[in-house]
């Protein structure tokens, strides 16, 4: 335990973002699995939550993750046309586009909430995706948008 | 509105109440608050004598219909009330044939807060609405204002003022007030063009006043769930404690539920005790649904609701 603390303090940038990743059971989770069994390395920043389908995820889960302390959220499912339930991700896509536009309009940094299609055979793509979104979330820093009632201090980290 | 118009309106309601064998009307009467008529539910001819219609009858009356399900009710409908009823019928919350809809060509509703701020103590009988003008009688003097400058944001951009597919339409219209050219896209693009930090600060400052009273939800004709996500305990998504996270959660999710359903009546903004600019939110979702899916709630009756439908050619913007 104490070793971990020391290790962290010696690192140039100890802060690592926490990213909640909602992965669909049939494609993206299997893609993450493939990245694992292929021994690909990617930043340990994600907390994976397995869901049956990307359409299971609504704006509730995404905002709730931010409220619970996540610095970023990733939602990932099968490529359009490849949904295990045929149309789940196509329905989800409409919802996500509206949400994405709404959040960015409200001043939330685009990097905070991201969506990506990853198939079960895309282990390398998955590892690359996690690297990429980790960098993006790092660039906008820790999320403290909901901590204080005082307008400006909040807004700066949204 | 000129007094003769109210007389004409009352007589029409009385005749139709009798002829169409209606149980009651839903309409407006003056309340104890200035410039804030309240809904009234007259069952008899005499009770119709208090009914009024003027530029302050903002509230969407469709909100009350759920409690009269299956009964023969007459409703005085503006364009947005009619659209809300269309959505409710489409969602199988109401049966169209139970209702008798008396349409009123709406002149666009006025911003009570703006008027009362500029002219404190203003009362309904000091205002005369004539065409595109308002004449105010203030301590013996008459001031003439452009109606257009005092419209509520949602009404400024409304292009469906006259209700369609009604059982009877009030003719002549109460006023001949011209529409403006603007649309929600104009309003929200002016916010969208601000730098990100300014947008964040704008909503943070609006939301910092929100007390999570849920008036905006309660007044909305299309928020009819028995258990709202705000009240759900398993899971408890949020609490009613007005903290930034809860407030943000509430507004984003409310808007997501309104996507493709909001008829932009502006009742939520009108009901908000904190004068939060909710049109910036429902205007955004309305403009986006229109832009992405070419759909207007309560107008495009034959098209499926955009979020219960999809197309393989939907835009994939920002999704990798
Ligand atoms: S969200 Fe507001 S503007 Fe939209 S239908 Fe409900 S009350 Fe009317
Ligand atoms: S009516 Fe206003 S204060 Fe009340 S919950 Fe809605 S936005 Fe917040």
JSON list of N, CA, C and O and ligand atoms in Angstrom, two decimals, chain B residues 216 219-222 254-255 258 262-268 282, ligand 1:
[
{"chain": "B", "resi": 216, "resn": "UNK", "atom": "N", "xyz": [-41.01, 23.26, -13.13]},
{"chain": "B", "resi": 216, "resn": "UNK", "atom": "CA", "xyz": [-40.89, 23.16, -14.59]},
{"chain": "B", "resi": 216, "resn": "UNK", "atom": "C", "xyz": [-41.33, 21.78, -15.08]},
{"chain": "B", "resi": 216, "resn": "UNK", "atom": "O", "xyz": [-41.86, 21.64, -16.17]},
{"chain": "B", "resi": 219, "resn": "UNK", "atom": "N", "xyz": [-45.42, 21.51, -14.52]},
{"chain": "B", "resi": 219, "resn": "UNK", "atom": "CA", "xyz": [-46.28, 22.29, -15.41]},
{"chain": "B", "resi": 219, "resn": "UNK", "atom": "C", "xyz": [-46.25, 21.72, -16.82]},
{"chain": "B", "resi": 219, "resn": "UNK", "atom": "O", "xyz": [-47.11, 22.00, -17.64]},
{"chain": "B", "resi": 220, "resn": "UNK", "atom": "N", "xyz": [-45.24, 20.90, -17.12]},
{"chain": "B", "resi": 220, "resn": "UNK", "atom": "CA", "xyz": [-45.06, 20.45, -18.50]},
{"chain": "B", "resi": 220, "resn": "UNK", "atom": "C", "xyz": [-46.16, 19.47, -18.90]},
{"chain": "B", "resi": 220, "resn": "UNK", "atom": "O", "xyz": [-46.40, 18.48, -18.21]},
{"chain": "B", "resi": 221, "resn": "UNK", "atom": "N", "xyz": [-46.83, 19.72, -20.02]},
{"chain": "B", "resi": 221, "resn": "UNK", "atom": "CA", "xyz": [-47.92, 18.83, -20.44]},
{"chain": "B", "resi": 221, "resn": "UNK", "atom": "C", "xyz": [-47.41, 17.43, -20.79]},
{"chain": "B", "resi": 221, "resn": "UNK", "atom": "O", "xyz": [-48.20, 16.49, -20.82]},
{"chain": "B", "resi": 222, "resn": "UNK", "atom": "N", "xyz": [-46.13, 17.32, -21.06]},
{"chain": "B", "resi": 222, "resn": "UNK", "atom": "CA", "xyz": [-45.63, 16.03, -21.54]},
{"chain": "B", "resi": 222, "resn": "UNK", "atom": "C", "xyz": [-44.84, 15.27, -20.48]},
{"chain": "B", "resi": 222, "resn": "UNK", "atom": "O", "xyz": [-44.28, 14.21, -20.76]},
{"chain": "B", "resi": 254, "resn": "UNK", "atom": "N", "xyz": [-33.95, 15.79, -17.99]},
{"chain": "B", "resi": 254, "resn": "UNK", "atom": "CA", "xyz": [-35.28, 16.28, -18.38]},
{"chain": "B", "resi": 254, "resn": "UNK", "atom": "C", "xyz": [-35.28, 16.62, -19.86]},
{"chain": "B", "resi": 254, "resn": "UNK", "atom": "O", "xyz": [-36.20, 16.26, -20.60]},
{"chain": "B", "resi": 255, "resn": "UNK", "atom": "N", "xyz": [-34.23, 17.28, -20.30]},
{"chain": "B", "resi": 255, "resn": "UNK", "atom": "CA", "xyz": [-34.18, 17.65, -21.71]},
{"chain": "B", "resi": 255, "resn": "UNK", "atom": "C", "xyz": [-34.09, 16.42, -22.61]},
{"chain": "B", "resi": 255, "resn": "UNK", "atom": "O", "xyz": [-34.69, 16.37, -23.68]},
{"chain": "B", "resi": 258, "resn": "UNK", "atom": "N", "xyz": [-37.35, 15.18, -23.18]},
{"chain": "B", "resi": 258, "resn": "UNK", "atom": "CA", "xyz": [-38.20, 16.05, -23.99]},
{"chain": "B", "resi": 258, "resn": "UNK", "atom": "C", "xyz": [-37.83, 16.02, -25.47]},
{"chain": "B", "resi": 258, "resn": "UNK", "atom": "O", "xyz": [-38.55, 16.56, -26.30]},
{"chain": "B", "resi": 262, "resn": "UNK", "atom": "N", "xyz": [-40.97, 17.82, -26.82]},
{"chain": "B", "resi": 262, "resn": "UNK", "atom": "CA", "xyz": [-41.23, 19.19, -26.38]},
{"chain": "B", "resi": 262, "resn": "UNK", "atom": "C", "xyz": [-41.91, 19.97, -27.50]},
{"chain": "B", "resi": 262, "resn": "UNK", "atom": "O", "xyz": [-41.48, 19.93, -28.64]},
{"chain": "B", "resi": 263, "resn": "UNK", "atom": "N", "xyz": [-43.00, 20.66, -27.14]},
{"chain": "B", "resi": 263, "resn": "UNK", "atom": "CA", "xyz": [-43.71, 21.44, -28.15]},
{"chain": "B", "resi": 263, "resn": "UNK", "atom": "C", "xyz": [-43.36, 22.92, -28.02]},
{"chain": "B", "resi": 263, "resn": "UNK", "atom": "O", "xyz": [-44.01, 23.77, -28.62]},
{"chain": "B", "resi": 264, "resn": "UNK", "atom": "N", "xyz": [-42.36, 23.21, -27.22]},
{"chain": "B", "resi": 264, "resn": "UNK", "atom": "CA", "xyz": [-41.85, 24.58, -27.07]},
{"chain": "B", "resi": 264, "resn": "UNK", "atom": "C", "xyz": [-42.94, 25.56, -26.66]},
{"chain": "B", "resi": 264, "resn": "UNK", "atom": "O", "xyz": [-43.04, 26.64, -27.22]},
{"chain": "B", "resi": 265, "resn": "UNK", "atom": "N", "xyz": [-43.76, 25.15, -25.69]},
{"chain": "B", "resi": 265, "resn": "UNK", "atom": "CA", "xyz": [-44.83, 26.04, -25.23]},
{"chain": "B", "resi": 265, "resn": "UNK", "atom": "C", "xyz": [-44.29, 27.08, -24.26]},
{"chain": "B", "resi": 265, "resn": "UNK", "atom": "O", "xyz": [-44.95, 28.08, -23.99]},
{"chain": "B", "resi": 266, "resn": "UNK", "atom": "N", "xyz": [-43.12, 26.82, -23.69]},
{"chain": "B", "resi": 266, "resn": "UNK", "atom": "CA", "xyz": [-42.54, 27.79, -22.76]},
{"chain": "B", "resi": 266, "resn": "UNK", "atom": "C", "xyz": [-43.16, 27.78, -21.38]},
{"chain": "B", "resi": 266, "resn": "UNK", "atom": "O", "xyz": [-42.83, 28.62, -20.54]},
{"chain": "B", "resi": 267, "resn": "UNK", "atom": "N", "xyz": [-44.06, 26.83, -21.10]},
{"chain": "B", "resi": 267, "resn": "UNK", "atom": "CA", "xyz": [-44.70, 26.80, -19.78]},
{"chain": "B", "resi": 267, "resn": "UNK", "atom": "C", "xyz": [-43.69, 26.61, -18.66]},
{"chain": "B", "resi": 267, "resn": "UNK", "atom": "O", "xyz": [-43.84, 27.16, -17.57]},
{"chain": "B", "resi": 268, "resn": "UNK", "atom": "N", "xyz": [-42.65, 25.81, -18.94]},
{"chain": "B", "resi": 268, "resn": "UNK", "atom": "CA", "xyz": [-41.66, 25.54, -17.89]},
{"chain": "B", "resi": 268, "resn": "UNK", "atom": "C", "xyz": [-40.95, 26.82, -17.49]},
{"chain": "B", "resi": 268, "resn": "UNK", "atom": "O", "xyz": [-40.78, 27.11, -16.30]},
{"chain": "B", "resi": 282, "resn": "UNK", "atom": "N", "xyz": [-34.68, 23.95, -23.76]},
{"chain": "B", "resi": 282, "resn": "UNK", "atom": "CA", "xyz": [-35.64, 23.23, -24.62]},
{"chain": "B", "resi": 282, "resn": "UNK", "atom": "C", "xyz": [-35.54, 23.74, -26.05]},
{"chain": "B", "resi": 282, "resn": "UNK", "atom": "O", "xyz": [-35.83, 23.00, -27.00]},
{"chain": "C", "resi": 1, "resn": "LIG", "atom": "S1", "xyz": [-40.38, 21.22, -21.75]},
{"chain": "C", "resi": 1, "resn": "LIG", "atom": "FE1", "xyz": [-41.25, 23.27, -21.36]},
{"chain": "C", "resi": 1, "resn": "LIG", "atom": "S2", "xyz": [-41.61, 24.11, -23.41]},
{"chain": "C", "resi": 1, "resn": "LIG", "atom": "FE2", "xyz": [-41.32, 21.88, -23.69]},
{"chain": "C", "resi": 1, "resn": "LIG", "atom": "S3", "xyz": [-43.42, 21.05, -23.62]},
{"chain": "C", "resi": 1, "resn": "LIG", "atom": "FE3", "xyz": [-42.61, 20.96, -21.51]},
{"chain": "C", "resi": 1, "resn": "LIG", "atom": "S4", "xyz": [-43.32, 22.89, -20.54]},
{"chain": "C", "resi": 1, "resn": "LIG", "atom": "FE4", "xyz": [-43.54, 23.13, -22.79]}
]
